[in-house]
Coordinates of C-alpha atoms in Angstrom, one line a residue:
Chain A
X1 CA -15.3 14.6 -2.8
X2 CA -13.3 12.2 -4.9
X3 CA -12.2 8.9 -3.4
X4 CA -12.1 5.1 -2.9
X5 CA -14.8 3.7 -1.2
X6 CA -14.9 -0.3 -0.3
X7 CA -17.4 -1.8 1.6
X8 CA -18.3 -3.7 3.5
X9 CA -15.7 -2.6 6.9
X10 CA -16.2 -6.0 8.1
X11 CA -16.7 -9.3 6.6
X12 CA -17.4 -12.6 8.1
X13 CA -17.3 -15.4 5.9
X14 CA -18.5 -19.5 6.3
X15 CA -16.8 -22.4 5.4
X16 CA -17.2 -22.8 1.7
X17 CA -19.0 -19.8 0.6
X18 CA -17.7 -17.2 -1.6
X19 CA -17.8 -13.8 -0.9
X20 CA -17.4 -10.3 -2.2
X21 CA -16.1 -7.3 -1.5
X22 CA -16.7 -4.6 -3.0
X23 CA -14.4 -1.3 -4.1
X24 CA -15.7 1.7 -6.0
X25 CA -13.7 5.1 -7.0
X26 CA -14.2 8.1 -8.8
X27 CA -11.3 9.8 -9.1
X28 CA -11.0 8.8 -12.3
X29 CA -8.4 6.5 -12.3
X30 CA -7.4 3.9 -15.2
X31 CA -6.0 1.9 -13.0
X32 CA -6.9 -0.1 -10.0
X33 CA -5.3 -3.0 -6.8
X34 CA -6.4 -4.9 -4.4
X35 CA -3.9 -6.1 -2.2
X36 CA -3.9 -8.3 1.4
X37 CA -2.2 -7.0 3.9
X38 CA -1.5 -9.4 6.8
X39 CA 0.1 -8.8 9.9
X40 CA 4.0 -8.1 10.3
X41 CA 4.1 -8.0 6.4
X42 CA 4.1 -5.9 3.4
X43 CA 1.3 -5.7 1.1
X44 CA 1.4 -8.4 -1.6
X45 CA -0.7 -8.3 -4.6
X46 CA -3.7 -10.0 -5.9
X47 CA -5.2 -8.2 -8.6
X48 CA -4.9 -5.0 -10.7
X49 CA -6.4 -2.9 -13.8
X50 CA -4.9 -1.6 -16.1
X51 CA -8.4 -0.8 -18.2
X52 CA -12.0 -2.2 -18.3
X53 CA -12.2 -5.5 -19.1
X54 CA -9.1 -6.4 -18.2
X55 CA -7.4 -7.6 -15.3
X56 CA -4.1 -8.9 -14.7
X57 CA -2.9 -11.6 -11.3
X58 CA -0.7 -10.2 -9.2
X59 CA 1.7 -12.4 -6.9
X60 CA -1.1 -13.6 -5.0
X61 CA -3.9 -15.0 -7.3
X62 CA -5.1 -17.9 -6.2
X63 CA -7.9 -18.7 -4.5
X64 CA -9.3 -14.7 -5.6
X65 CA -11.4 -13.1 -8.3
X66 CA -11.7 -10.4 -9.9
X67 CA -14.0 -8.0 -12.8
X68 CA -13.8 -4.7 -13.9
X69 CA -16.7 -4.1 -16.1
X70 CA -16.6 0.1 -15.5
X71 CA -13.9 2.5 -14.9
X72 CA -15.1 2.9 -11.6
X73 CA -15.3 -0.3 -9.8
X74 CA -13.2 -3.2 -9.1
X75 CA -14.6 -6.0 -7.1
X76 CA -12.8 -8.6 -5.4
X77 CA -14.4 -12.4 -4.5
X78 CA -12.9 -14.1 -1.5
X79 CA -13.4 -18.1 -3.3
X80 CA -13.9 -21.1 -0.8
X81 CA -11.0 -21.9 -2.8
X82 CA -8.6 -19.9 -0.3
X83 CA -8.1 -21.9 2.5
X84 CA -6.2 -19.2 4.8
X85 CA -8.4 -15.5 3.8
X86 CA -8.4 -13.8 6.8
X87 CA -6.6 -10.8 6.0
X88 CA -7.2 -7.0 5.7
X89 CA -8.1 -6.2 2.4
X90 CA -7.1 -2.8 0.8
X91 CA -8.3 -1.5 -3.0
X92 CA -6.1 1.3 -4.6
X93 CA -6.4 3.4 -7.7
X94 CA -4.4 5.3 -9.4
X95 CA -3.5 7.3 -12.8
X96 CA -2.6 5.0 -16.1
X97 CA 0.6 2.9 -15.4
X98 CA 3.8 3.6 -17.6
X99 CA 3.7 6.6 -15.0
X100 CA 4.9 6.8 -11.3
X101 CA 1.9 8.3 -9.6
X102 CA 1.2 7.7 -6.2
X103 CA -2.0 4.9 -5.4
X104 CA -4.6 5.7 -3.3
X105 CA -6.4 3.6 -0.7
X106 CA -9.2 3.0 0.2
X107 CA -10.5 2.5 4.2
X108 CA -10.1 -1.7 4.0
X109 CA -12.2 -4.6 4.3
X110 CA -11.8 -6.5 7.4
X111 CA -12.2 -10.2 6.7
X112 CA -12.3 -13.1 9.3
X113 CA -14.3 -16.7 9.0
X114 CA -16.6 -18.2 11.3
Chain B
X1 CA 14.8 -11.3 -6.3
X2 CA 12.5 -8.2 -5.4
X3 CA 13.6 -7.0 -2.0
X4 CA 12.8 -4.5 0.4
X5 CA 13.9 -4.1 3.8
X6 CA 12.7 -1.7 6.7
X7 CA 13.2 -2.2 10.8
X8 CA 10.7 -3.2 12.6
X9 CA 10.2 -1.1 14.8
X10 CA 11.4 2.0 16.3
X11 CA 10.5 4.2 19.4
X12 CA 10.9 7.8 19.9
X13 CA 10.0 10.8 22.1
X14 CA 7.6 12.8 21.2
X15 CA 9.1 16.5 20.5
X16 CA 12.6 14.7 18.9
X17 CA 13.8 13.7 15.4
X18 CA 13.3 9.9 14.2
X19 CA 14.6 8.5 11.0
X20 CA 13.2 5.7 9.4
X21 CA 15.9 4.0 6.6
X22 CA 14.3 2.0 3.9
X23 CA 17.0 -0.3 1.8
X24 CA 16.1 -1.9 -1.8
X25 CA 16.7 -4.6 -4.6
X26 CA 14.4 -4.3 -7.1
X27 CA 14.2 -5.1 -11.1
X28 CA 14.3 -1.5 -12.1
X29 CA 13.4 1.6 -10.5
X30 CA 11.5 4.4 -11.2
X31 CA 10.8 6.2 -8.0
X32 CA 10.1 5.3 -4.1
X33 CA 7.4 6.4 -2.2
X34 CA 6.7 6.7 1.1
X35 CA 3.4 6.2 3.1
X36 CA 1.9 6.2 6.6
X37 CA -0.6 3.8 7.9
X38 CA -2.2 4.2 11.5
X39 CA -3.4 0.7 13.0
X40 CA -6.4 -0.5 11.4
X41 CA -6.7 2.3 8.6
X42 CA -5.8 3.0 4.8
X43 CA -2.3 4.3 4.0
X44 CA -1.5 7.2 3.1
X45 CA 0.5 9.1 1.0
X46 CA 3.9 11.1 2.2
X47 CA 6.5 11.6 -0.4
X48 CA 8.2 10.6 -3.5
X49 CA 11.5 10.6 -4.8
X50 CA 13.1 9.4 -8.0
X51 CA 16.1 11.7 -8.2
X52 CA 19.1 11.9 -5.4
X53 CA 18.5 14.0 -2.5
X54 CA 16.1 15.1 -0.2
X55 CA 12.3 16.6 -0.8
X56 CA 12.0 18.6 2.7
X57 CA 7.3 18.7 3.7
X58 CA 7.1 19.9 6.5
X59 CA 7.8 18.1 9.3
X60 CA 8.8 14.9 7.2
X61 CA 11.6 14.9 4.4
X62 CA 12.9 11.8 2.2
X63 CA 16.4 11.5 1.0
X64 CA 17.3 9.2 -1.5
X65 CA 20.4 7.7 -3.0
X66 CA 19.7 5.5 -6.3
X67 CA 23.4 4.3 -6.4
X68 CA 22.7 2.7 -2.9
X69 CA 20.0 1.8 -3.1
X70 CA 18.9 3.6 0.3
X71 CA 15.9 6.0 1.5
X72 CA 14.9 7.2 4.7
X73 CA 12.4 9.3 6.0
X74 CA 13.0 12.2 8.4
X75 CA 9.9 13.2 11.0
X76 CA 11.2 16.2 13.3
X77 CA 8.8 17.7 16.2
X78 CA 8.1 14.1 16.2
X79 CA 4.3 14.2 17.9
X80 CA 2.3 11.2 19.1
X81 CA -0.3 11.4 15.9
X82 CA 3.1 10.3 13.8
X83 CA 2.6 6.9 16.1
X84 CA 1.9 4.7 13.1
X85 CA 3.9 2.6 11.0
X86 CA 6.0 4.1 7.6
X87 CA 5.4 1.9 4.5
X88 CA 8.4 2.0 2.1
X89 CA 7.2 1.1 -1.9
X90 CA 9.7 1.1 -4.9
X91 CA 8.6 1.1 -8.3
X92 CA 9.5 -1.4 -10.8
X93 CA 10.8 -1.0 -14.0
X94 CA 7.4 -1.8 -14.8
X95 CA 5.4 0.3 -12.6
X96 CA 4.4 -2.1 -9.8
X97 CA 4.6 -1.1 -6.6
X98 CA 6.8 -3.5 -4.5
X99 CA 5.8 -2.6 -0.8
X100 CA 8.2 -3.0 2.6
X101 CA 6.5 -4.6 5.5
X102 CA 6.5 -1.2 7.0
X103 CA 8.4 0.0 10.7
X104 CA 6.1 0.7 12.9
X105 CA 6.7 4.2 15.3
X106 CA 5.5 4.7 18.8
X107 CA 6.0 7.6 20.6
X108 CA 6.8 8.1 24.3
X109 CA 5.1 11.3 26.0

């Protein structure tokens, strides 16, 4: 079945540590996105990528980094510079941007500070 | 700036009808999406409107008025499993989704 797989489901970060969240899709979608969701708030865009080897900052990119070396994969690294990383992180993908297509989401990774 | 407003929480009774409103102000408009999100889970796509009017999909319908910057999601014959948050999102002129904070719907027996 086609879909988006995020791992791990739960992740704990120590002070000063970088952690990487995995996102893999087999939907053959060109565009991929990372969102952060905090209680009572809407989804906020961290980074997005419209094509392999290219990505752009979203509204809250500070303290995060991404790579897009393969069409299927869009990992997100939460660096030690992100002082408030506790949140629910959602990865999504869609057909090429420039089209009004719905985004499809993975099951999310819940990140907490130890 | 860009803004999407939805009520924070609504309560309804099993078997009844509920309407969840969404108003928006965005830089351009390339469609409006409704998603359902159960607690601790990923959002799932419900509906898409780009032209004015009503789109019906089973128990769920979505309405759009572009001139008023307004949409609503109508849920009929409510079931307990409909208890979830409902997210309104607008695609702006750059084809980026702008998200509302979501409406938490509580269904009571």
